[in-house]
Tab-separated table of C-alpha atoms in Angstrom:
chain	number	residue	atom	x	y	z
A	1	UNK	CA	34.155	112.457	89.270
A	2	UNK	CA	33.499	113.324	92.685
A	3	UNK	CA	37.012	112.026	94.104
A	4	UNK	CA	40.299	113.977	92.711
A	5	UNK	CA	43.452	112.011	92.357
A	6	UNK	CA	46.775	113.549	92.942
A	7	UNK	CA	49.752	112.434	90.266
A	8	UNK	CA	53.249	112.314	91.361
A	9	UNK	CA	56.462	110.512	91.339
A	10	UNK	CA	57.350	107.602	93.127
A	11	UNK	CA	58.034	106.594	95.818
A	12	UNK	CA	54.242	106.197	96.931
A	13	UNK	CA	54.476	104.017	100.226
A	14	UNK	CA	55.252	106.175	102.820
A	15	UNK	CA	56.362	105.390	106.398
A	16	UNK	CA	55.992	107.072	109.585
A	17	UNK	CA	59.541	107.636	110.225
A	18	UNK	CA	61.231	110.455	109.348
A	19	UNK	CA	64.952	112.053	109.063
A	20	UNK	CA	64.080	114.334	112.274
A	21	UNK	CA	62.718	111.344	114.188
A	22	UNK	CA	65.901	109.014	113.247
A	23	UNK	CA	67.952	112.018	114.162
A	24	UNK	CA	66.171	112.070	117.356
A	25	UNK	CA	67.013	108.559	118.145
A	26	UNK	CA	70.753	108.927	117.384
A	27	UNK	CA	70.927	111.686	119.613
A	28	UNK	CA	69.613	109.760	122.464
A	29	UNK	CA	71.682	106.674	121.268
A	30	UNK	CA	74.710	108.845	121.035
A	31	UNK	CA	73.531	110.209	125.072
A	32	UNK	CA	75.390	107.781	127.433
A	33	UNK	CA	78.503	107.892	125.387
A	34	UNK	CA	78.460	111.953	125.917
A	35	UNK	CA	77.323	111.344	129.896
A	36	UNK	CA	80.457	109.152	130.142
A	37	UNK	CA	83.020	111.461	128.270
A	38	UNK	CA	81.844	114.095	131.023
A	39	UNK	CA	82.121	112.101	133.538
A	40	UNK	CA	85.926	110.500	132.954
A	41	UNK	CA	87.336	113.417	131.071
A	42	UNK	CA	85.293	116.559	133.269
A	43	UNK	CA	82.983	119.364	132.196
A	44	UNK	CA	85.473	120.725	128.795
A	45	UNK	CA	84.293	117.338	127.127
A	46	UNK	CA	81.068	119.049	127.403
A	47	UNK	CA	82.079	122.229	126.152
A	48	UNK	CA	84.064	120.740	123.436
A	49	UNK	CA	80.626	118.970	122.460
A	50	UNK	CA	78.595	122.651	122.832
A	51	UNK	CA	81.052	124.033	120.790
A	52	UNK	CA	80.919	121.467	117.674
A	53	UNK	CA	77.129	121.092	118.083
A	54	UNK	CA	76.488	125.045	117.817
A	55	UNK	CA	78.910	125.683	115.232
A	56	UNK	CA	77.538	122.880	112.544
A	57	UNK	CA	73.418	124.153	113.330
A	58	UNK	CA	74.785	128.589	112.704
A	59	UNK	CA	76.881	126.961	109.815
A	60	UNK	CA	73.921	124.922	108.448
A	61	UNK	CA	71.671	127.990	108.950
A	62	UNK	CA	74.066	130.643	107.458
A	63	UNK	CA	74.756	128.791	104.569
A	64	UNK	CA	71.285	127.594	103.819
A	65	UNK	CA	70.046	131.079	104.189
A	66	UNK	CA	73.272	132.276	101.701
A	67	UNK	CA	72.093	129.881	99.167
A	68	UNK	CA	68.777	130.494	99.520
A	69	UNK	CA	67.547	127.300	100.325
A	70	UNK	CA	65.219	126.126	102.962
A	71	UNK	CA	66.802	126.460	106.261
A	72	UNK	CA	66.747	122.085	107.741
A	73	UNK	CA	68.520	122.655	110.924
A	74	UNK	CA	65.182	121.637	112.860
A	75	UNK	CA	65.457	117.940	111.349
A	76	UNK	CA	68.366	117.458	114.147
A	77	UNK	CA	71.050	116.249	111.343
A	78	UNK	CA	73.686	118.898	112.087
A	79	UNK	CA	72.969	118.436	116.046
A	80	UNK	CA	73.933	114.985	114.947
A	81	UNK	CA	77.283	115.972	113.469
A	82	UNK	CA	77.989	118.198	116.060
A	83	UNK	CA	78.150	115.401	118.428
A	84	UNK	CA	79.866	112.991	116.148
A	85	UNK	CA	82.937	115.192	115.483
A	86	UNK	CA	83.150	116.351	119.105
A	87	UNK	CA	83.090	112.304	119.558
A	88	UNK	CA	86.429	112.307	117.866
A	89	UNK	CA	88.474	115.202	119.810
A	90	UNK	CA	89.829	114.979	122.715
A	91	UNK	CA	88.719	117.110	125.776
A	92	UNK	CA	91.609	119.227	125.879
A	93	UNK	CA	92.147	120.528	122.332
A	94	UNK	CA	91.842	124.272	122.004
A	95	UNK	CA	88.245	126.211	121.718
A	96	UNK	CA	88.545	127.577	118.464
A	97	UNK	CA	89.333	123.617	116.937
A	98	UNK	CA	85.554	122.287	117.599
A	99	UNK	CA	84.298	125.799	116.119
A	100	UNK	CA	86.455	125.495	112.747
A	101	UNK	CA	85.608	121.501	112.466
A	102	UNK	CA	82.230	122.027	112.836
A	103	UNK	CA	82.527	124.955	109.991
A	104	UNK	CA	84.564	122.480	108.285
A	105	UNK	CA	81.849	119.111	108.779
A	106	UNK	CA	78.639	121.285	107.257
A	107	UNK	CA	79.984	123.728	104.716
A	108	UNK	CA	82.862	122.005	102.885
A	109	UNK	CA	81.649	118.173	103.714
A	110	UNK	CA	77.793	118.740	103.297
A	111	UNK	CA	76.353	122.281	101.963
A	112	UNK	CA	78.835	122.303	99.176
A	113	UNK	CA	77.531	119.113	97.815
A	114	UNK	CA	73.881	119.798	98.047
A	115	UNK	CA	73.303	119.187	101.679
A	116	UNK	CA	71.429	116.167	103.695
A	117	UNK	CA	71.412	113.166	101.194
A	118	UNK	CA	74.114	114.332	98.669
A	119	UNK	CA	77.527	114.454	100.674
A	120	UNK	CA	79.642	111.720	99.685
A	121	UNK	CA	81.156	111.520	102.826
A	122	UNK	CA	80.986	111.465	106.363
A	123	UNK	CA	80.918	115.509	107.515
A	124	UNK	CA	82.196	114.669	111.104
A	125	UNK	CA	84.572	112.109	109.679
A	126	UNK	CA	85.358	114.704	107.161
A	127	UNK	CA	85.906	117.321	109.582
A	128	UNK	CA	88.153	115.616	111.926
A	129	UNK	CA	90.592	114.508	108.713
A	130	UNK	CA	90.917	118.425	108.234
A	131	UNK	CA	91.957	119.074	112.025
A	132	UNK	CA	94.013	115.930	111.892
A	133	UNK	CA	96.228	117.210	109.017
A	134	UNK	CA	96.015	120.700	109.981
A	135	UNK	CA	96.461	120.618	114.080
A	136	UNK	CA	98.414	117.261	114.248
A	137	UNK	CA	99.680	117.751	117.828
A	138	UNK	CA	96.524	119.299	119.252
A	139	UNK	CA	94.010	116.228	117.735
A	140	UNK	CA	96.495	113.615	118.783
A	141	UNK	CA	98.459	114.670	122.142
A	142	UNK	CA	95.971	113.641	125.182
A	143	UNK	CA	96.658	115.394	127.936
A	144	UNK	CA	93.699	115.080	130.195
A	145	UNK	CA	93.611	111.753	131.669
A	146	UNK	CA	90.424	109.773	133.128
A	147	UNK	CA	88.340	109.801	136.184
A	148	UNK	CA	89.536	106.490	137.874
A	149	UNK	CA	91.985	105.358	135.546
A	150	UNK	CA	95.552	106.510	133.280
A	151	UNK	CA	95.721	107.432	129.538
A	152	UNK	CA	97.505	104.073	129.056
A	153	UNK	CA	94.759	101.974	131.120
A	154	UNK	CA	97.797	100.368	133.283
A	155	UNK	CA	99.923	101.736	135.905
A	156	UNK	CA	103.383	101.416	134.508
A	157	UNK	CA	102.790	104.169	131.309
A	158	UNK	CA	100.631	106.875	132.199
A	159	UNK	CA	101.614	108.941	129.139
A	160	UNK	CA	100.154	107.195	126.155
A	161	UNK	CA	96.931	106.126	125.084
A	162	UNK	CA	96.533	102.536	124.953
A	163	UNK	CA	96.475	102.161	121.117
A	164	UNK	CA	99.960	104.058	120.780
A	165	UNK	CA	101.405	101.766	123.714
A	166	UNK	CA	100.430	99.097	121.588
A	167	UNK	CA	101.806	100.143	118.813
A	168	UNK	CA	105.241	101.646	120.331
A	169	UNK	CA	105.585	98.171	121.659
A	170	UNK	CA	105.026	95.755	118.711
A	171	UNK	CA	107.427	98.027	116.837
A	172	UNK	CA	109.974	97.904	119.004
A	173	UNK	CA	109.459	93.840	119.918
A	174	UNK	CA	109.547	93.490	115.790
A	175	UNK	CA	113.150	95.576	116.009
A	176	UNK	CA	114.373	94.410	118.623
A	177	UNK	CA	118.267	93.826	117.541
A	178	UNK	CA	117.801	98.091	117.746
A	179	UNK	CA	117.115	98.567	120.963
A	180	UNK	CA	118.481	97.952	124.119
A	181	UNK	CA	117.728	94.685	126.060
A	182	UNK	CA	116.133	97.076	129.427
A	183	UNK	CA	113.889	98.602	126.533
A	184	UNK	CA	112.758	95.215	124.835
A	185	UNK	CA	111.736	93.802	128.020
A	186	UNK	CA	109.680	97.293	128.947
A	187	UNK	CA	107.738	96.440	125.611
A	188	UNK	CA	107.603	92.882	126.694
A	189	UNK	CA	105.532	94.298	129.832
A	190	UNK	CA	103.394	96.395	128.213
A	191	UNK	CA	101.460	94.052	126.327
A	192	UNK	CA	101.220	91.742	128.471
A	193	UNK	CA	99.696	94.462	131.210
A	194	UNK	CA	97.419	95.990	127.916
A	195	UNK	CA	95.750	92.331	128.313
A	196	UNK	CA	94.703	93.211	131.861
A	197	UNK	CA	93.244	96.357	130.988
A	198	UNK	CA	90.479	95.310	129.785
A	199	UNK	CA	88.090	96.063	132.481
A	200	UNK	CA	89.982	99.544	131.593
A	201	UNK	CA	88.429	99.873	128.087
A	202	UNK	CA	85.444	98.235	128.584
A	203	UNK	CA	84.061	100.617	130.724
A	204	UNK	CA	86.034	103.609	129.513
A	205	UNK	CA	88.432	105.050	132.125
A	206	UNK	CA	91.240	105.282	129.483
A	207	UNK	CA	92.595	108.079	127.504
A	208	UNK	CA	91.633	108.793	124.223
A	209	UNK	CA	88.820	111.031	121.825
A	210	UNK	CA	86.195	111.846	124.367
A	211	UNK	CA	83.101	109.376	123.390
A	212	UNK	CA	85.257	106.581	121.930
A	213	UNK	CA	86.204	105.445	124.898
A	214	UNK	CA	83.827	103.271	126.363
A	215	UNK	CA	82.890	100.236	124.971
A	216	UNK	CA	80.054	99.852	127.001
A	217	UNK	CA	78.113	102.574	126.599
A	218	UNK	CA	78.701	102.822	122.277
A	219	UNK	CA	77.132	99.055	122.984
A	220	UNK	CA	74.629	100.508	125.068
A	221	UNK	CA	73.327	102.896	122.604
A	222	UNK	CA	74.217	100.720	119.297
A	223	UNK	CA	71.368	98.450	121.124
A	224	UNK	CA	68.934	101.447	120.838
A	225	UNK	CA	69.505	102.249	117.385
A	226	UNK	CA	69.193	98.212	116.224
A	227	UNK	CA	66.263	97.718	118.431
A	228	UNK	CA	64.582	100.585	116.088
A	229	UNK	CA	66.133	99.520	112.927
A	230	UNK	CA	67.281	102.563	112.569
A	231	UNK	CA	70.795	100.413	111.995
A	232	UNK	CA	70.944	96.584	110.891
A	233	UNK	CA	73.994	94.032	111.728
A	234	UNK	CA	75.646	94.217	108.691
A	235	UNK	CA	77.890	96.815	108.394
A	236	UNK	CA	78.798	97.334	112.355
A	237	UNK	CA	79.407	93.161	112.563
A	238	UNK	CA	81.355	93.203	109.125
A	239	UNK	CA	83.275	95.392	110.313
A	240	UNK	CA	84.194	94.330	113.535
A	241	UNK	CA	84.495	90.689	112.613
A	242	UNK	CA	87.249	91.876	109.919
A	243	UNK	CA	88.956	93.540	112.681
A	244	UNK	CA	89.120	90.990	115.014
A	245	UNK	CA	90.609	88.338	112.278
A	246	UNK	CA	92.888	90.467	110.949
A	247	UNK	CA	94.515	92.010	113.869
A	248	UNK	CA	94.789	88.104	115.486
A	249	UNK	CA	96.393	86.794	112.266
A	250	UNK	CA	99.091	89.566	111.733
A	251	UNK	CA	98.593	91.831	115.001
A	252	UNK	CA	101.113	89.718	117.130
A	253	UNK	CA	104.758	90.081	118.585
A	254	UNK	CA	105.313	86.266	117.860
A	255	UNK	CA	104.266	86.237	114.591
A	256	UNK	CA	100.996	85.263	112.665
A	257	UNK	CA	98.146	84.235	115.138
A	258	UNK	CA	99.172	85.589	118.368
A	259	UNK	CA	98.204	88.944	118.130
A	260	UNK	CA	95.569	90.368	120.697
A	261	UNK	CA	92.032	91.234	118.929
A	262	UNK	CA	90.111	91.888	121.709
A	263	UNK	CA	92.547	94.237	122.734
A	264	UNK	CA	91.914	95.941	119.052
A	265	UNK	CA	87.994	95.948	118.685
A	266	UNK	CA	87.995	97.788	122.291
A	267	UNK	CA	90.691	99.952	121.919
A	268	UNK	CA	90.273	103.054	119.931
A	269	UNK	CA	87.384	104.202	117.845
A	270	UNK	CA	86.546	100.820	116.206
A	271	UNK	CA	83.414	100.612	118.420
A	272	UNK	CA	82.195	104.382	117.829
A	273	UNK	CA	83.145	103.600	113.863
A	274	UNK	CA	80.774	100.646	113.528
A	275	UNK	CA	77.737	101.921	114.923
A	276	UNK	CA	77.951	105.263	114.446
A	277	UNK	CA	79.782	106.051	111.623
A	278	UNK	CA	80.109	103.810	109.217
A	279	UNK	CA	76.024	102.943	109.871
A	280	UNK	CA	75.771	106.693	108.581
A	281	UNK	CA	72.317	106.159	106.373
A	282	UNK	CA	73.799	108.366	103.195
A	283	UNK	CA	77.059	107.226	102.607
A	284	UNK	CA	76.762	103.516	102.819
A	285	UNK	CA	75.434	101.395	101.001
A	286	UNK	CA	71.995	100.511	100.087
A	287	UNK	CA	72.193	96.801	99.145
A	288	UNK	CA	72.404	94.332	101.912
A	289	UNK	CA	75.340	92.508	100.425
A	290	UNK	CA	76.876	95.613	100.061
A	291	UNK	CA	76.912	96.597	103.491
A	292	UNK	CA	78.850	93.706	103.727
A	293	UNK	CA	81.415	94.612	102.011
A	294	UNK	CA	81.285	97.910	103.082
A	295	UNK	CA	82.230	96.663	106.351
A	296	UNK	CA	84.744	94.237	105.298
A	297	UNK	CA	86.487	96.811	103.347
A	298	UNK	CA	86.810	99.219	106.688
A	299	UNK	CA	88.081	96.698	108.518
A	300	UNK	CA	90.713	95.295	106.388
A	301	UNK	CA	91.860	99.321	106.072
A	302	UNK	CA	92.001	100.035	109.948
A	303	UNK	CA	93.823	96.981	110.291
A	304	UNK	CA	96.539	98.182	107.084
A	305	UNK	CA	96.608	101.592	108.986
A	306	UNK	CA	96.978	100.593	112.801
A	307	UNK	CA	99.763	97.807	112.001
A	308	UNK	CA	101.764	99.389	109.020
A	309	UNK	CA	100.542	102.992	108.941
A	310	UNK	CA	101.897	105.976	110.735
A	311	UNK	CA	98.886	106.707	113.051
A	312	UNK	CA	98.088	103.954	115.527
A	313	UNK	CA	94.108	104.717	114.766
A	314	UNK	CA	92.550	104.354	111.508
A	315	UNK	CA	89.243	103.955	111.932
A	316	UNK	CA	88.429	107.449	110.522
A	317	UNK	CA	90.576	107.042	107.238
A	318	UNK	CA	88.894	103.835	106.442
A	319	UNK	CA	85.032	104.537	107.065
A	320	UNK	CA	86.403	107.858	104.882
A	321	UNK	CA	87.681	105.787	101.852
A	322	UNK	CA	84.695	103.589	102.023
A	323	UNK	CA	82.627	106.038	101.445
A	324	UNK	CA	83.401	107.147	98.259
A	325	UNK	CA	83.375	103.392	97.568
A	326	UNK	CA	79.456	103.798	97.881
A	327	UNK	CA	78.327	104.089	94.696
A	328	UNK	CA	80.200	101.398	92.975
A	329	UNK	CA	78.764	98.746	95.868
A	330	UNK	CA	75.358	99.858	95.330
A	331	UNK	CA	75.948	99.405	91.242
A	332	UNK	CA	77.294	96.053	91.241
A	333	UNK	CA	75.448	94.682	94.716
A	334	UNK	CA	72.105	95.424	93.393
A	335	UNK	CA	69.428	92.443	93.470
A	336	UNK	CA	68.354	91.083	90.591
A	337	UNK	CA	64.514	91.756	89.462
A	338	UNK	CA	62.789	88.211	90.401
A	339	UNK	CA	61.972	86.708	87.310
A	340	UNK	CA	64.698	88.854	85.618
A	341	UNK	CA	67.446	86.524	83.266
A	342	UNK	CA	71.366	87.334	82.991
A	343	UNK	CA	72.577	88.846	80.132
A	344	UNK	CA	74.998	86.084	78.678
C-alpha cells in the first residue's frame, strides 16, 4: 500500500475553531463592558482588571511548570478569567484582593482539578466566593461612584447600590408595623424612584462590580458571542426568563404580582451571569434540554437569594451551585439514540 492510514480515537471530525480562537472572541465580547467600567468608575477599574488578568496567566504558568505539564497560558483561557473575576469587584477594593483571587480562580478552582476542561466550577465565580467570605466589607462596600450618575441610580440615596436599596426597602415596606411612619414612606419613595432609573442601569452609570453594570454593553457583546455560536439562547434566556417571572410573582411590596422584574434582570449581575458565566463551555451542560434547566435552576436560586437571602445579589451563588449540578443534567438530559427503544 502506497497510502498509510493513521489509527486513533475518536472524535474524527474536526472543526476549525479552537479553545484559543473562542477565547479570543470572549475577550473581545467581554471589551466594551471593560471600556465602560473605565469609563464610569476611572482608570483603578483598569488596574483592578491588570491585576486579576496577570495574576491568573503567572499562576497558570507557575503551576503548570510545578506540575510539569505543558504550559496553556497562550490559548487565552486564564486572560479570560482574569477579566471575569475583575468583572465581579468593585473598582475600589484593595490591590492585593485581585492578586489573591486570581491565585485563588487558577490554582484552587482549575489546576487542582486537572486544568482547562476538568474544573467543576466556574474559577472566576469560584474566586470571587473566596473574597466574598473572606473580605466581606471590601467585595461588598462601593465606594467609588459613577461618571454621570450615583451608586443608587436616583438622587435621593447616593449611598447604596441599587440592588441593596431595593432590598432595604421591600424589607422594611414588608415590616412596616417596626418602623417609623417618616421611614416607611422613605421606602415608599425609593421604589417608586428605582422605576425611573432605568435609563440609569441600562446604560450603566450606577454603582456596583465594575463590568456588571451596564446592560447595554453585556448585550452588546452577548450579540458577538451568539452571532459566532460561540453561545446559544438557551441557558442566558432560561435564565433570565426565570428571573423575570419569579421576581414579578413574589418580588413585590403589595404582594404576589406587583413586584418590579425589569428592575431585577437589569440590576445587578444577572446580565453578566447569563452570558458570560453561566454560558461558561465546561461547566454547563452539554444537552440542549439541559441547558434549559441549567438556566431555570439559576434563576429560581438568584431569585431565593435576592428576596429571602442575606446578600441582595445572588447571581454568583447560583451559576456556582449549578455547576456542580452539571453532570447529573448531562446523565439524565441525554438524547436518545434514533432508532434506540426504552427499557420498560
Amino acid at each position: 500500500m502506497d497510502k498509510l492510514f493513521r489509527v486513533s480515537s475518536s472524535p474524527h471530525v474536526l472543526d476549525r475553531d479552537n479553545v484559543s480562537k473562542i477565547m479570543i472572541y470572549v475577550i473581545l465580547a467581554l471589551l466594551p463592558s471593560l471600556i465602560g467600567g473605565t469609563y464610569f468608575f476611572g482608570w483603578r477599574a483598569l488596574w483592578v482588571t491588570a491585576l486579576t488578568v496577570l495574576s491568573c496567566v503567572v499562576t497558570e504558568a507557575v503551576v503548570q511548570k510545578m506540575m510539569n505539564r505543558p504550559v496553556t497560558i497562550t490559548d487565552w483561557s486564564a486572560v479570560v478569567t482574569g477579566i471575569l473575576l475583575a468583572f465581579n469587584m468593585p473598582s475600589n477594593v484593595p490591590f492585593y484582593l485581585p492578586i489573591v483571587g486570581g491565585v485563588f480562580a487558577i490554582a484552587i478552582a482549575k489546576q487542582a482539578f486537572g486544568g482547562l476542561g476538568f474544573n467543576p466550577v466556574n474559577p472566576a465565580l469560584a474566586a470571587r466566593a473566596f473574597l466574598l467570605a473572606s473580605w466581606p466589607i471590601d467585595m461588598t462596600v462601593f465606594k467609588v461612584a459613577p461618571r454621570g450618575g450615583t451608586l443608587s441610580g436616583i438622587d435621593a440615596i447616593t449611598t447604596a447600590t441599587p440592588l441593596n436599596v431595593m432590598k432595604q426597602s421591600l424589607d422594611i415596606l414588608k415590616h412596616q408595623s417596626n418602623y417609623a411612619v417618616e421611614k416607611v414612606s422613605q421606602a415608599q419613595s425609593a421604589i417608586l424612584q428605582l422605576k425611573e432609573a432605568y435609563g440609569h442601569l441600562f446604560w450603566g452609570n450606577v454603582g456596583g462590580c465594575l463590568g456588571e453594570t451596564s446592560a447595554f454593553l453585556i448585550l452588546l457583546g452577548a450579540a458577538l458571542l451568539m452571532y459566532k455560536r460561540i453561545i446559544d439562547w438557551r441557558i442566558p434566556f432560561s435564565y433570565l426568563f426565570t428571573v423575570a417571572v419569579l421576581a414579578w410573582m413574589f418580588g413585590g411590596p403589595s404582594g404576589l404580582f406587583s413586584g418590579d422584574w425589569i428592575f431585577h434582570l437589569l440590576a445587578g449581575g444577572v446580565m453578566l451571569g447569563a452570558f458570560f458565566m453561566a454560558t461558561d463551555m465546561v461547566t454547563s451542560p452539554l444537552t440542549p434540554s439541559g441547558r434549559i434547566y441549567f438556566g431555570v435552576g439559576a434563576g429560581i436560586l438568584t431569585v431565593i437569594i435576592r428576596l429571602w437571602g442575606g446578600y441582595p445579589e445572588g447571581t454568583s451563588y447560583s451559576i456556582l451551585l449549578m455547576n456542580l449540578t452539571v453532570p447529573l443534567l448531562n446523565r439524565y438530559t441525554r438524547p436518545r439514540i434514533f432508532g434506540e427503544r426504552r427499557r420498560k
